[in-house]
Each structure stands twice: as C-alpha cells, then as structure tokens.
Amino acid sequence: MFKKHSDKVATISSMNLSHANAICYSGYRDGQNPREGIYPTYDEVKEDLLILASNWNYLRIYDCGPHAEIVLDVIRIEALHFKVMLGVDMAAEMSNPHCPWGAEFSEETLSANRQNNCNEIHKMIELSLKYDDIVFSVSVGNEASVEWTDHMVPVDRLVNYVRQIKKEIKQPVTFCENYVPWTYKLEPLVAELDFISIHTYPAWEFRTMEDALEYTKQNYYSVANHYPDKPVIITEAGWTTASNGRGIEPWNANEDLQAHYYEELLAWTTQEKILTFVFEAFDEPWKGSSDPLEPEKHWGLFYVDRTPKLVMKDIFPRKTTHADTIVNINTQDEVA
C-alpha cells in the first residue's frame, strides 16, 4: 500500500480552508456548447446550483466566460453558500506532436492564442476582484502541460501568468494538471503557486475497481511527498458511467463502478482532509466525438436531464431517477 512518507505533508488547513464536499461544475445541457457560444440561462444555472447546494460547498468552474459570470451572479443574487475556484481556459501557445488527436498549429494561430490567453487572465482578475467574497482561489489553467494535451503552454509562460495574477488579486493561485508533470516539469511553477491541484483518473489508465483507490493514493502521494511543504488538493477524480471503448473498456464504465469509487474516494479524502473536487456534477453531451457513448460525455453524478445516477440515490431519494423516467414513459406508451 502506497502511503505518505511522513506527517509533514501540507494540508488545506495551512490555507485557512475547511474541508468540505467539492465538485466540478459545467452547466451545459443538450444543444448548448461553449465552443458555439450557446450558454445555459440564469434560471438553468440556478436550478443546477439549488440541486448541488444540498451536498456541496466548493465549486470548480473552468473559464471566465459568460457561463462563469452567470454562475457567480446566481451565487450572489440567490445568496447561496458556495465558494468557487475560478479557472482560465488556456489555448495552445505551442504545438504538441505528442497529442494523439493532433495539435499542430501555425504561428499565426499560436500568436492569436497568446493574446486570447492574456485576455482570459485579465478577465480572471476582473471577476476575482468583483466577486472576492465568492472566489476563494484561481487556477491559471487546466491540463496545459501534460504530454498528451492539445493546448500546451510553456512552463515559463505559466510562471509569468501566475506572477501577473498575484500582483492584482489576494486569492491563492494554483494550476490544475494531471499528476504526472508535477514531479519534474512543473517544479519551477510550483515555486510560484500557493497550492498544487492534481487530476487522477484510474479508469483512463486501464485500472479496475480492485486497485482504483490505491492507484489514486499513489498518484496523490507521488506529488504530495515531493512537495511536503506545499498543500496538494485533487481537482478532478471520478468514474465514467458509459464508454464506446475509446480509452476505457465498456465493461469498466457503469453506475455501479462509479458509486463504488465515489464511496471509497470520499471515505479516504475525508479521513485525510484532502480537499477533492469530484468530476463532474452533470453529464456533458457537448464533449468528445458524436458517438453517444463517448466516455467524455458520461462523468456526471447526474444525467444531463438533472436526474440522479445510482451514486446519488441516497442523497437525492425523492428525485425521479433517469431509469424511472424511462419506465414511466414506456408505460404511458403502452397504455396509449
């Protein structure tokens, strides 16, 4: 069993944060897509957050666009208790030949991306100041340095972005990334950050439920032991409930497995007081390929229609389940 080397591993208590349930939130429903500029409405986001408010205290959102502003507005206007980690949607600043689905860009595109990233940073600073009672931390990017990314950003650029942000706002600054690059490539960035945010996905690395939690612990402590004086949290961990076989075998993706992993993950992270953002609140049909069983679409603890999956049955027992909805529809068809 992989364990921390000592009791000196830093925790979120050093940042004056209390441990509580945390979740990643992206509110796009059927027909909505950030790439096409089709965003959820205020009322749709309000509906989502009222669902989540009964079980989660921390939200993570991924950019500073219209969706993020609506989320922050809803929290303030509706007097909800959430604290938010605000992110930046970084575009590629260099080509990456190691990306399996292609990430070769012209210099013209990269130059435009650098300007867009600068604009995103300015927007992050603006929102962090405007909603300083809600935004508890900010992330300078998401999976922008791992070997397979299609939006690679050089580490020195990330360092410069962090320095720029810290001159303007008081909130702690982090970077959200797969666990692998932290122990070598990102060491210069860690020196600038207030805390480290890692992603861990056993299913993507061909792990089964038999060793999923142990593998998650290995991922976490490989980073936490490397930086014993720097707090490390988990900003993505979860289990998909469907797959077409792209990257995850179909038999290794279902609601029973998701519920089992969620239970084990929360038991461990609660005991160790590791702040952990579960991925993801709701299924995201806009992601990935057009295949309806694309695994990227099915990480939600709730279906896209906002009914709970098995993992949430004890917490939301009164909400009609997705399966019950289908049964009711079929029954009505038979009666008709």
mmCIF file of C-alpha atoms in Angstrom, residues 12 40 69 122 133 143 145 155 159 162 173 185 192 202 207 221 225 227 238 243 248 250 255 307 310 314 316:
data_model
loop_
_atom_site.group_PDB
_atom_site.id
_atom_site.type_symbol
_atom_site.label_atom_id
_atom_site.label_comp_id
_atom_site.label_asym_id
_atom_site.label_seq_id
_atom_site.Cartn_x
_atom_site.Cartn_y
_atom_site.Cartn_z
ATOM 1 C CA ILE A 12 -5.543 22.884 3.217
ATOM 2 C CA PRO A 40 -27.072 27.952 -20.012
ATOM 3 C CA GLU A 69 -20.277 35.106 -14.836
ATOM 4 C CA HIS A 122 -7.351 39.922 -17.368
ATOM 5 C CA ASP A 133 -16.437 37.117 -1.409
ATOM 6 C CA GLU A 143 -4.148 20.264 -18.269
ATOM 7 C CA SER A 145 1.385 20.926 -19.668
ATOM 8 C CA VAL A 155 6.029 26.411 -18.163
ATOM 9 C CA VAL A 159 5.031 31.193 -14.325
ATOM 10 C CA VAL A 162 0.919 33.431 -12.068
ATOM 11 C CA VAL A 173 -3.297 30.781 -7.108
ATOM 12 C CA LYS A 185 8.414 19.501 -15.423
ATOM 13 C CA GLU A 192 5.178 30.380 -7.583
ATOM 14 C CA PRO A 202 -7.659 5.295 -12.721
ATOM 15 C CA ARG A 207 -7.236 0.300 -13.780
ATOM 16 C CA TYR A 221 1.246 10.947 -2.646
ATOM 17 C CA ASN A 225 5.590 13.631 -0.857
ATOM 18 C CA TYR A 227 6.437 18.861 -2.044
ATOM 19 C CA GLY A 238 -14.237 10.368 -10.903
ATOM 20 C CA SER A 243 -17.895 4.131 -22.877
ATOM 21 C CA ILE A 248 -11.927 2.839 -21.426
ATOM 22 C CA PRO A 250 -17.193 -0.599 -21.880
ATOM 23 C CA GLU A 255 -23.103 3.326 -12.497
ATOM 24 C CA THR A 307 -31.938 13.249 -12.536
ATOM 25 C CA LEU A 310 -27.042 5.474 -8.711
ATOM 26 C CA ASP A 314 -29.181 8.004 -1.038
ATOM 27 C CA PHE A 316 -31.423 12.591 -3.517
#
